[in-house]
mmCIF file of C-alpha atoms and ligand atoms in Angstrom:
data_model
loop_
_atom_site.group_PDB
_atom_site.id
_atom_site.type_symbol
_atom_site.label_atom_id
_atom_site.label_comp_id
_atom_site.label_asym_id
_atom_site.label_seq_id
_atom_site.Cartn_x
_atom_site.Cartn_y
_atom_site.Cartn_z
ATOM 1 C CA UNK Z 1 0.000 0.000 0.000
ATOM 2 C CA UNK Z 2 2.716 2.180 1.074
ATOM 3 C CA UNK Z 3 4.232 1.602 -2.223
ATOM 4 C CA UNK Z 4 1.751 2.191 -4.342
ATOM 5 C CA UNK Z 5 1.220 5.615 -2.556
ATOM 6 C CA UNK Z 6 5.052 6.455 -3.275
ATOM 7 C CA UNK Z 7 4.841 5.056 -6.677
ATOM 8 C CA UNK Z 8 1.948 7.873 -7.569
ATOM 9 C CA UNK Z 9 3.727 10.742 -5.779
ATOM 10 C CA UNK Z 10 6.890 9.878 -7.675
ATOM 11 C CA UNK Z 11 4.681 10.000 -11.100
ATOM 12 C CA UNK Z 12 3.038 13.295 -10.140
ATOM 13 C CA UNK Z 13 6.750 14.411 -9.584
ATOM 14 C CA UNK Z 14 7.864 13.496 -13.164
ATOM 15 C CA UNK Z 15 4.726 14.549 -14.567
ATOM 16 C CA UNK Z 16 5.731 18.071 -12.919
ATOM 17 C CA UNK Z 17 9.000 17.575 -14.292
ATOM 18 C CA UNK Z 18 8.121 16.470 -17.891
ATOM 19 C CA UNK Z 19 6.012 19.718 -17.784
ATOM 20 C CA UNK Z 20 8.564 22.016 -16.700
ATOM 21 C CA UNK Z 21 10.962 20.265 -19.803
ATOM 22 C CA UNK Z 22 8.534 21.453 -22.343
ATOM 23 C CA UNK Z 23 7.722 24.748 -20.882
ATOM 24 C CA UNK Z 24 12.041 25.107 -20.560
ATOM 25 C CA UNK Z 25 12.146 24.010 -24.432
ATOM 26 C CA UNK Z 26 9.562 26.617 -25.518
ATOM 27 C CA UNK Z 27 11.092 29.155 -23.990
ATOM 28 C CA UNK Z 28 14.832 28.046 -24.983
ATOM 29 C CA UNK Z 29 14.656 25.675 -27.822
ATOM 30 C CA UNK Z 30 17.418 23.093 -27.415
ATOM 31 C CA UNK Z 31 19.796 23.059 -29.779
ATOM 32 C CA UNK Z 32 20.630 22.145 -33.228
ATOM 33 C CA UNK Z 33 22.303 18.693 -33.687
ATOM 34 C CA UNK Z 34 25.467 18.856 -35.910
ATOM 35 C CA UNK Z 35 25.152 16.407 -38.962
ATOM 36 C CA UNK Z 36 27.549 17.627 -41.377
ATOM 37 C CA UNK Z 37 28.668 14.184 -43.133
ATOM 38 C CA UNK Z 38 25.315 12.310 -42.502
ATOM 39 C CA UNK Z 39 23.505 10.724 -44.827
ATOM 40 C CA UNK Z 40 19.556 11.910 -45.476
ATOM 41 C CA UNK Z 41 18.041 9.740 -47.764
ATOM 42 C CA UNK Z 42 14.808 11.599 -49.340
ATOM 43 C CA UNK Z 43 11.843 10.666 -51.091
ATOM 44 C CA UNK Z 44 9.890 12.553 -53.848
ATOM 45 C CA UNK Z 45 12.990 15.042 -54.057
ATOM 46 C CA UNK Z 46 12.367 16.066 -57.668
ATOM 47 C CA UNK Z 47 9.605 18.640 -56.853
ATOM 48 C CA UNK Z 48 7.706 20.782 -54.147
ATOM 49 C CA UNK Z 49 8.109 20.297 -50.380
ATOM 50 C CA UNK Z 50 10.448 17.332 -51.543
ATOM 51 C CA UNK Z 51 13.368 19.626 -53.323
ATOM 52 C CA UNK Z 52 13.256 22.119 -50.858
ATOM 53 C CA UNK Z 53 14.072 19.649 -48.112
ATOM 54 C CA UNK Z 54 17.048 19.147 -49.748
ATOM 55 C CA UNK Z 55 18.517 22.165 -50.111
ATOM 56 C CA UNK Z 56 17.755 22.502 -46.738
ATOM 57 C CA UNK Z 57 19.541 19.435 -45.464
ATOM 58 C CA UNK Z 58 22.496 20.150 -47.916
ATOM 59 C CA UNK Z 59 23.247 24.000 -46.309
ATOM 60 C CA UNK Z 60 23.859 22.243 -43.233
ATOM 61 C CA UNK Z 61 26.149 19.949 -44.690
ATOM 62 C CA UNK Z 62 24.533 16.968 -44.695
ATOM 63 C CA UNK Z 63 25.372 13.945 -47.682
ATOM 64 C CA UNK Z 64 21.788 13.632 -49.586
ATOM 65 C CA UNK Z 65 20.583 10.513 -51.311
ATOM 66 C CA UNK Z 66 17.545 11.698 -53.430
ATOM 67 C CA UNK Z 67 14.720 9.702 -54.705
ATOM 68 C CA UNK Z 68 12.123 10.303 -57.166
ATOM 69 C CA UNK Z 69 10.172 8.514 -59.718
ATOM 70 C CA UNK Z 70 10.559 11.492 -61.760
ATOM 71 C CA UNK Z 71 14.505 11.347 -63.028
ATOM 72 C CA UNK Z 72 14.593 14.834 -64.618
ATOM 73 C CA UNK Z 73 13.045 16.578 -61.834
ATOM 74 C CA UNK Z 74 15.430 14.495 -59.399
ATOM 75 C CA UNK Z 75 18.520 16.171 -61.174
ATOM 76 C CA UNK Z 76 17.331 19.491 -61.142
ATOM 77 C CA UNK Z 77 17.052 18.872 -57.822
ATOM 78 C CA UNK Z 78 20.663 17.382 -57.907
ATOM 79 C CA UNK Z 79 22.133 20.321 -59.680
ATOM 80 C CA UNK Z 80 20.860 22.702 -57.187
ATOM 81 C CA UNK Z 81 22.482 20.745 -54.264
ATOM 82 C CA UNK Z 82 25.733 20.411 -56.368
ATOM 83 C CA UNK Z 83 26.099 24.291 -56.455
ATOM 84 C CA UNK Z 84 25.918 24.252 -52.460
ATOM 85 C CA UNK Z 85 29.425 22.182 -52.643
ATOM 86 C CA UNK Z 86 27.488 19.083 -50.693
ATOM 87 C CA UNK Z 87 27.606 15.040 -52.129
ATOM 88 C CA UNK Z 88 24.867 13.999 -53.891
ATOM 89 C CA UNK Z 89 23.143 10.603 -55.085
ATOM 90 C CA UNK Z 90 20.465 10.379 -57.537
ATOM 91 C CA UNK Z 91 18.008 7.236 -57.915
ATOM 92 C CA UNK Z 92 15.034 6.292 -60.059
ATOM 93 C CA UNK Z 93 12.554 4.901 -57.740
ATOM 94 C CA UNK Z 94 8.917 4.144 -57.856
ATOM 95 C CA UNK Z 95 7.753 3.364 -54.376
ATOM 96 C CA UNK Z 96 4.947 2.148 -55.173
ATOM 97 C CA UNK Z 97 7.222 -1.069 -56.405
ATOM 98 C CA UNK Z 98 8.725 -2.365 -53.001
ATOM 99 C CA UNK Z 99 11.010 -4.380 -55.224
ATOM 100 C CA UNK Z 100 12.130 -0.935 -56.488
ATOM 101 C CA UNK Z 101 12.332 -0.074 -52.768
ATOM 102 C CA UNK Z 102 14.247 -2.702 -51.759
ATOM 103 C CA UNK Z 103 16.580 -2.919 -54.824
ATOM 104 C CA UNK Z 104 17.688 1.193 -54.491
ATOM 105 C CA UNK Z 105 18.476 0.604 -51.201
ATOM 106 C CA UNK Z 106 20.649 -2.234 -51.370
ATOM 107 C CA UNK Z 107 22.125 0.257 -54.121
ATOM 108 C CA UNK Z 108 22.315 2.605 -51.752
ATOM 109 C CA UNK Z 109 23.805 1.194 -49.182
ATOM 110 C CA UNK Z 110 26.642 -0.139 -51.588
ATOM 111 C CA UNK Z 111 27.635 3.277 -53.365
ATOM 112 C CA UNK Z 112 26.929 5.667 -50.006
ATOM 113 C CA UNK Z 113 26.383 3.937 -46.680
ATOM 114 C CA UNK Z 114 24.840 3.835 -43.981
ATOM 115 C CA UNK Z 115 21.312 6.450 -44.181
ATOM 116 C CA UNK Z 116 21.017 8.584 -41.175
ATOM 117 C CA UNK Z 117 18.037 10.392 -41.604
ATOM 118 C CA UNK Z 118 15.151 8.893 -43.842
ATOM 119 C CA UNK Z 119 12.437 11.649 -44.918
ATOM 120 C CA UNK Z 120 9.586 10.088 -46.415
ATOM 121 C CA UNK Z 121 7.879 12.823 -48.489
ATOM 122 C CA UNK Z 122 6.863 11.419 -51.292
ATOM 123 C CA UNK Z 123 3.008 12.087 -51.509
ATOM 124 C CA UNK Z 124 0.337 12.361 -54.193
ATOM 125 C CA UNK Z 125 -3.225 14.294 -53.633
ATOM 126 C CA UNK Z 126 -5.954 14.088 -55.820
ATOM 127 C CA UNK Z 127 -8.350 16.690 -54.237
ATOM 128 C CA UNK Z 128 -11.977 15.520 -55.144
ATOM 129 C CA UNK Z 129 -15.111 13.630 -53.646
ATOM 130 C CA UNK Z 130 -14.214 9.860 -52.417
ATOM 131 C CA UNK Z 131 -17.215 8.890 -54.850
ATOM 132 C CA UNK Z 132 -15.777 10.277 -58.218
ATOM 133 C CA UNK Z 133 -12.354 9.003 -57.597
ATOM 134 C CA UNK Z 134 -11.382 5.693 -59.405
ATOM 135 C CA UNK Z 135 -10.250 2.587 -57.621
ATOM 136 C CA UNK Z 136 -7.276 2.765 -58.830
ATOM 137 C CA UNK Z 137 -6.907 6.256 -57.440
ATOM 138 C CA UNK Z 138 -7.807 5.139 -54.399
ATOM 139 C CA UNK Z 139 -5.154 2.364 -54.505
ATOM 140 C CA UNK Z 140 -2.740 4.449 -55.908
ATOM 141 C CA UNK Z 141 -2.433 7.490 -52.910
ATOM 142 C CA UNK Z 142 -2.365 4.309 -50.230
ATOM 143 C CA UNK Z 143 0.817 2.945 -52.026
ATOM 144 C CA UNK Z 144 2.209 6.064 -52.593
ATOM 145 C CA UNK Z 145 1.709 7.969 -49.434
ATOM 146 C CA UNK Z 146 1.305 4.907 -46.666
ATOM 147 C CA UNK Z 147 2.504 1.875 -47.937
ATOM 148 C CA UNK Z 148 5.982 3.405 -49.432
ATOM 149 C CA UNK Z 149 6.648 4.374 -45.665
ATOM 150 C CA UNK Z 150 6.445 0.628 -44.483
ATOM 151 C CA UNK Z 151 9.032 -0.864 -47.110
ATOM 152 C CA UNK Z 152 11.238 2.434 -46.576
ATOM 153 C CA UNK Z 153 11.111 2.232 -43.247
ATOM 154 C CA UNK Z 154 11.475 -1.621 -42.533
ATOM 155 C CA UNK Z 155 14.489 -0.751 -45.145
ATOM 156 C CA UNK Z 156 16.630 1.664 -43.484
ATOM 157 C CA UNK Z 157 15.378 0.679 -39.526
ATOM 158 C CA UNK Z 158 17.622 -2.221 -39.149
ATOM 159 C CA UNK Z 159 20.674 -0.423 -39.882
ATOM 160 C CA UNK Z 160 19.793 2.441 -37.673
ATOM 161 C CA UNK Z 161 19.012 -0.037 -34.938
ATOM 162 C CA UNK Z 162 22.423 -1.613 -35.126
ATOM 163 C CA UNK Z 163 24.001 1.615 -34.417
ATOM 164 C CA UNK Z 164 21.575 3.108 -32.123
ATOM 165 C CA UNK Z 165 21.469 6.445 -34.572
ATOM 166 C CA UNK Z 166 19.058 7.176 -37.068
ATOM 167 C CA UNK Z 167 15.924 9.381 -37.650
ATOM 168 C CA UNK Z 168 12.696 8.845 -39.482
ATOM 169 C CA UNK Z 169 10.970 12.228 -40.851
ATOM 170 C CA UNK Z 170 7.468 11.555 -41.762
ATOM 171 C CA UNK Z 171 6.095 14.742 -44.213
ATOM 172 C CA UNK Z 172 2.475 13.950 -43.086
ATOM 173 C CA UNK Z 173 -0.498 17.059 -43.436
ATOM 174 C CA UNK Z 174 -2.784 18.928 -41.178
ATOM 175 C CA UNK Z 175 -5.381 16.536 -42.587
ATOM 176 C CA UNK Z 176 -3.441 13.752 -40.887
ATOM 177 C CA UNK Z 177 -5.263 16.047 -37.814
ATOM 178 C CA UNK Z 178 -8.703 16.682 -39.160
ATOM 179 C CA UNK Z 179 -10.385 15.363 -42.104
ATOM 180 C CA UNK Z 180 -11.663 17.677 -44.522
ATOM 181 C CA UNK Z 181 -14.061 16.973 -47.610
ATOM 182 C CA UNK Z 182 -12.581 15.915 -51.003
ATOM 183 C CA UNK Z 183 -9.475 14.913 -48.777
ATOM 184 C CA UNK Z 184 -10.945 11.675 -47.527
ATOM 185 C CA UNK Z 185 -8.211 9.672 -49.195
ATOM 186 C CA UNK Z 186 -5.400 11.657 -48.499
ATOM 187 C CA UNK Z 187 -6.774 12.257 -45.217
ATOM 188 C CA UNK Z 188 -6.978 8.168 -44.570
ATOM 189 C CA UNK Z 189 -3.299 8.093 -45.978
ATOM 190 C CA UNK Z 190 -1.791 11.008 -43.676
ATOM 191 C CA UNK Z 191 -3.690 9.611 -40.066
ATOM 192 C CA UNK Z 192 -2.320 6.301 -41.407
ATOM 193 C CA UNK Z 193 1.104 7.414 -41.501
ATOM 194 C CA UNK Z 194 0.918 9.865 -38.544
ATOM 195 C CA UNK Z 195 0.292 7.026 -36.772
ATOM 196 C CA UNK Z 196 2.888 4.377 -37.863
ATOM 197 C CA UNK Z 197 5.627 7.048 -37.017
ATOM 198 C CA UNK Z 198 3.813 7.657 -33.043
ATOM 199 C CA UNK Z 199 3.405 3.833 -32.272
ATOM 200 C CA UNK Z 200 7.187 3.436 -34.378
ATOM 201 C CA UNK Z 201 8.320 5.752 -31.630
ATOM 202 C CA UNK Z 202 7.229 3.952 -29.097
ATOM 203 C CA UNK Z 203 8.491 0.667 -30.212
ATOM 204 C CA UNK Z 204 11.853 2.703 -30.871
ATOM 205 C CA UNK Z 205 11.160 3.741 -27.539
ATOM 206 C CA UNK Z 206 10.720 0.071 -25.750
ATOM 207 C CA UNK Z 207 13.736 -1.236 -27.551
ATOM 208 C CA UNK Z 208 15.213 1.361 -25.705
ATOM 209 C CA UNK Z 209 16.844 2.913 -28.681
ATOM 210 C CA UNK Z 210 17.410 6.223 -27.368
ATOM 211 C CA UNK Z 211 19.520 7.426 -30.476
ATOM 212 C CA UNK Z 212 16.906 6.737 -32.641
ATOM 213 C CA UNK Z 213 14.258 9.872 -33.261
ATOM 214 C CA UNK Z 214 11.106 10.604 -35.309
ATOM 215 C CA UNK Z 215 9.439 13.898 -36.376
ATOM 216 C CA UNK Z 216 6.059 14.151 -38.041
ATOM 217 C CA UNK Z 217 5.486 17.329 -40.415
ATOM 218 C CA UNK Z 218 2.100 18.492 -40.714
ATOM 219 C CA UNK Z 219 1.889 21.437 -42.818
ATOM 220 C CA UNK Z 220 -1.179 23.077 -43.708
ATOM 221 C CA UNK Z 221 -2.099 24.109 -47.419
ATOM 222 C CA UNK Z 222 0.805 24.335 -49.061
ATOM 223 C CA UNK Z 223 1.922 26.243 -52.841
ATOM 224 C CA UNK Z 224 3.138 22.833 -54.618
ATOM 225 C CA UNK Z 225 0.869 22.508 -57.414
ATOM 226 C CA UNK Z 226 -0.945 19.643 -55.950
ATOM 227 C CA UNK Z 227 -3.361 21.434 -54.086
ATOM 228 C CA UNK Z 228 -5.638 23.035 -56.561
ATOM 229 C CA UNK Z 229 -8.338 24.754 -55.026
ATOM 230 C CA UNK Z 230 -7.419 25.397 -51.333
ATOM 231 C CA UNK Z 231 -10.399 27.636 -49.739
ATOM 232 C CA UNK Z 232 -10.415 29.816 -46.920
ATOM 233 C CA UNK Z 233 -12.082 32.788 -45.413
ATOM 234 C CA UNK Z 234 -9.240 34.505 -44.036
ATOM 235 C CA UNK Z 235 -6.263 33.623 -46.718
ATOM 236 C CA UNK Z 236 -3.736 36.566 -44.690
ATOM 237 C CA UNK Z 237 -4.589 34.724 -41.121
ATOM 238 C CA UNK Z 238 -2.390 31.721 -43.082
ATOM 239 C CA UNK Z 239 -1.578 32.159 -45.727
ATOM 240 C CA UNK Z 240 -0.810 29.027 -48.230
ATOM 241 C CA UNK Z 241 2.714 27.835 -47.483
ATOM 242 C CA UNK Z 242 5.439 27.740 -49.492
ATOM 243 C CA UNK Z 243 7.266 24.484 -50.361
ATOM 244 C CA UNK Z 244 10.543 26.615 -48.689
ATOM 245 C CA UNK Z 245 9.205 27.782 -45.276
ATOM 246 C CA UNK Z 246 7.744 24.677 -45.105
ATOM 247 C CA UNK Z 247 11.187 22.980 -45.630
ATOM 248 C CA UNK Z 248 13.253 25.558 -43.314
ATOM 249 C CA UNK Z 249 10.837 24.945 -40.529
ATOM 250 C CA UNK Z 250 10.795 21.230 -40.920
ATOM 251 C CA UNK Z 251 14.830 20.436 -41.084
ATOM 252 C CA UNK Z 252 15.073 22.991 -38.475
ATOM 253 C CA UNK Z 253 12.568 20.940 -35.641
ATOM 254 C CA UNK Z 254 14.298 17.770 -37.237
ATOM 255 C CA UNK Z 255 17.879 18.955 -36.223
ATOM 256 C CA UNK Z 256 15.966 19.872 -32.609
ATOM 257 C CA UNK Z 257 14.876 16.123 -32.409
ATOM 258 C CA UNK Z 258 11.103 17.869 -32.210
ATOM 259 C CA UNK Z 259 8.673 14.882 -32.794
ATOM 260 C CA UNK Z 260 5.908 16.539 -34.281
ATOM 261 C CA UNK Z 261 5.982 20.095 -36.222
ATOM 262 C CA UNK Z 262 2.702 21.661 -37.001
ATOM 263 C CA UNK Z 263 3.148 24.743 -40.141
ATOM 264 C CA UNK Z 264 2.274 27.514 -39.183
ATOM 265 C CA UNK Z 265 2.777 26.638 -35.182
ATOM 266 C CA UNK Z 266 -0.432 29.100 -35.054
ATOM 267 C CA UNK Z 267 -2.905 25.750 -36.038
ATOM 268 C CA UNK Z 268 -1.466 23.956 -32.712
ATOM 269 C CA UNK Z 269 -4.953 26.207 -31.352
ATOM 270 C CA UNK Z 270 -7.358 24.317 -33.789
ATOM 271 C CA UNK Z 271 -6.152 21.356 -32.567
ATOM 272 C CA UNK Z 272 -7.753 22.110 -28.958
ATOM 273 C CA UNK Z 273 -10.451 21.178 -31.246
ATOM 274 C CA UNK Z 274 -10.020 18.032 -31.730
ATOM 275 C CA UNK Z 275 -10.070 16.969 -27.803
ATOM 276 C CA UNK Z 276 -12.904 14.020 -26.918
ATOM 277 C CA UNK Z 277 -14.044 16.706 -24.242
ATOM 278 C CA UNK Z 278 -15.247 19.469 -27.166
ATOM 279 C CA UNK Z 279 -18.430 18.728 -28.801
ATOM 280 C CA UNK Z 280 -17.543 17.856 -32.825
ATOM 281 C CA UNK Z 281 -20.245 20.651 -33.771
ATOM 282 C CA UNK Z 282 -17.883 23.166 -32.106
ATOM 283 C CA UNK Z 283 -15.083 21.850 -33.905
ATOM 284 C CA UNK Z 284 -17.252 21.828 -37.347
ATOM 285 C CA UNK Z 285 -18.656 25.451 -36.278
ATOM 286 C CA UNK Z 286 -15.475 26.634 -36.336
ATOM 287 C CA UNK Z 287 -13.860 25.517 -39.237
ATOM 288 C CA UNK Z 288 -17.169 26.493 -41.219
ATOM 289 C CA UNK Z 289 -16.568 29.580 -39.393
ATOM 290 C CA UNK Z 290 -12.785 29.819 -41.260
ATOM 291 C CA UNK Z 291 -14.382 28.066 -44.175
ATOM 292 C CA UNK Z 292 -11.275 26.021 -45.273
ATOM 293 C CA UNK Z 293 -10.974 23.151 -47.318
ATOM 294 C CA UNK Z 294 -10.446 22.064 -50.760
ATOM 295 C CA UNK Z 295 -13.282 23.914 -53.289
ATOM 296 C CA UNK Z 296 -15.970 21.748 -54.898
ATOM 297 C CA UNK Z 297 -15.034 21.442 -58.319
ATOM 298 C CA UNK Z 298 -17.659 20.739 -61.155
ATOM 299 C CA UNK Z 299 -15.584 19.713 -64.217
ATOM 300 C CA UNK Z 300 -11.809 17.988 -64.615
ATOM 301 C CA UNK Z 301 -10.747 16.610 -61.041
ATOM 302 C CA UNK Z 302 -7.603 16.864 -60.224
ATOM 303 C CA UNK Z 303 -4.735 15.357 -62.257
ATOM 304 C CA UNK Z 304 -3.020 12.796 -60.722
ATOM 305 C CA UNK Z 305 0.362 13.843 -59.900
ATOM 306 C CA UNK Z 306 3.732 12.616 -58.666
ATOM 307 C CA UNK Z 307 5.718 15.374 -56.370
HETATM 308 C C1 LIG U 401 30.135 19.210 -36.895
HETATM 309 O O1 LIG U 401 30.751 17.955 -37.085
HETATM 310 C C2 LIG U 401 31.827 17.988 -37.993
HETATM 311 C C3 LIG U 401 32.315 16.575 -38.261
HETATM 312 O O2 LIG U 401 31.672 15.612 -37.536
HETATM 313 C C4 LIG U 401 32.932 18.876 -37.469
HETATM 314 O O3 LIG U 401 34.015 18.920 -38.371
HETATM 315 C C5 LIG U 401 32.369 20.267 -37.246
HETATM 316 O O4 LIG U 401 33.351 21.091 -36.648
HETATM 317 C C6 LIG U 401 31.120 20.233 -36.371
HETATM 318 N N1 LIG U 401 30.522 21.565 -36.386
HETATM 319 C C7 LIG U 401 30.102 22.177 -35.289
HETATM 320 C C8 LIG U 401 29.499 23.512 -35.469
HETATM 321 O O5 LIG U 401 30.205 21.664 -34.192
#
């Protein structure tokens, strides 16, 4: 009995504790890790949120290993990095084809090393009602921006494991927060993947793998091309993003070990929202209120399209 009664006052004392951490950490972010010479490994680097992650990674010297089903895009992106005086690989990968997955990063692992930090950002977003999407639409944004994250991930985690060091960058959405209309698959493939990295962290976390990290991304709107019609009442409150600031804020949390990143940090409010305790009309009032989502679109859907 006694025991129990110190047990709880010892978890009310680290619960105190943990609290003070993160109110010590807002105040005075800790700071950035140093990983000139590592290896990031990216996917869907030829375009958008993708490329600028790159650049990103490569001003702070890191080695990048860039994939992207699109080749010419992926050596723009290449090019770019080549100017900053950083190393640079290039591969031709589908990931929907795990045998593609598997097959660069043997290929990987032979002509660069070991990957340090894995960013899965490949992502596709088609932007219209679940019912006028095609199956194979359907099946195509799963593979593309959930199930490429498994094979990546059971990929590179080994490795990492074996050295204790690593980090796995999810580029998820504010839909992988709150589902909007016309988003309902890319909304079931961000939760999906927003949740693979928090229970991944946990197992990271069990095996006791303390140099191990993850961050989840979740920016809102953002200018890449693949969202079409973004709507919103109050377009100066936030703006769309760009694919840059997007990037900047992302590699900086990453190099901060942050686990999750919400663009801008202003939408951490809305999520209040989203607590069992407030009624779902409130939340539904409220985003009527800001009216956003994607606009209902009469004619040609969205294209699919690879970033
Ligand atoms: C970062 O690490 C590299 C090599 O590991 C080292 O040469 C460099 O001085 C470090 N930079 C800082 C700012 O600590």
């Amino acid at each position: 009995m006694i025991g129990i009664l110190l047990e709880i006052g010892l978890l009310f004392l680290r619960i105190g504790l943990a609290y003070c951490e993160a109110l010590i950490s807002a105040i005075v972010p800790p700071r950035r890790k140093n990983i000139t010479g590592e290896v990031v490994l990216i996917t869907g680097a030829g375009h958008g949120i993708g490329r600028c992650l790159a650049l990103e990674f490569a001003k702070v010297g890191a080695k990048l290993v860039l994939w992207d089903i699109n080749q010419e895009g992926n050596e723009e992106t290449a090019a770019e990095i080549r100017t900053i005086g950083v190393s640079v690989n290039t591969y031709t990968v589908d990931v929907t084809q795990k045998d593609e997955i598997y097959n660069a990063a043997a290929k990987v692992q032979r002509e660069v090393g070991n990957v340090d930090i894995l960013v899965n950002n490949a992502g596709i977003l088609h932007g219209i009602e679940l019912l006028r999407l095609s199956d194979e639409q359907i099946e195509r944004i799963i593979a593309v921006n959930t199930m490429a994250h498994f094979w990546t991930i059971r990929t590179f985690l080994p490795n990492m494991i074996q050295r204790n060091h690593g980090h796995i960058v999810t580029i998820a959405s504010m839909a992988a927060k709150q589902g909007v209309a016309r988003l309902v698959d890319y909304t079931a493939s961000k939760y999906a993947v927003a949740g693979l990295t928090e229970a991944l962290s946990d197992e990271i976390r069990d095996m006791k793998k303390t140099g191990i990290k993850t961050t989840t991304v979740c920016p809102f709107f953002v200018d890449t091309g693949m969202t079409k019609y973004p709507n919103q009442r109050f377009p100066k409150l936030n703006p769309l993003l760009e694919p840059e600031q997007v990037a900047m804020e992302a590699v900086d949390g990453v190099l901060r070990n942050k686990v999750e990143i919400i663009i801008p940090s202003n939408l951490k409010l809305s999520l209040s929202l989203k607590n069992p305790l407030v009624p779902r009309k409130v939340g539904q009032l409220v985003m009527d209120f800001f009216d956003v989502g994607i606009a209902a679109q009469d004619s040609e859907p969205n294209k699919d399209k690879d970033i």
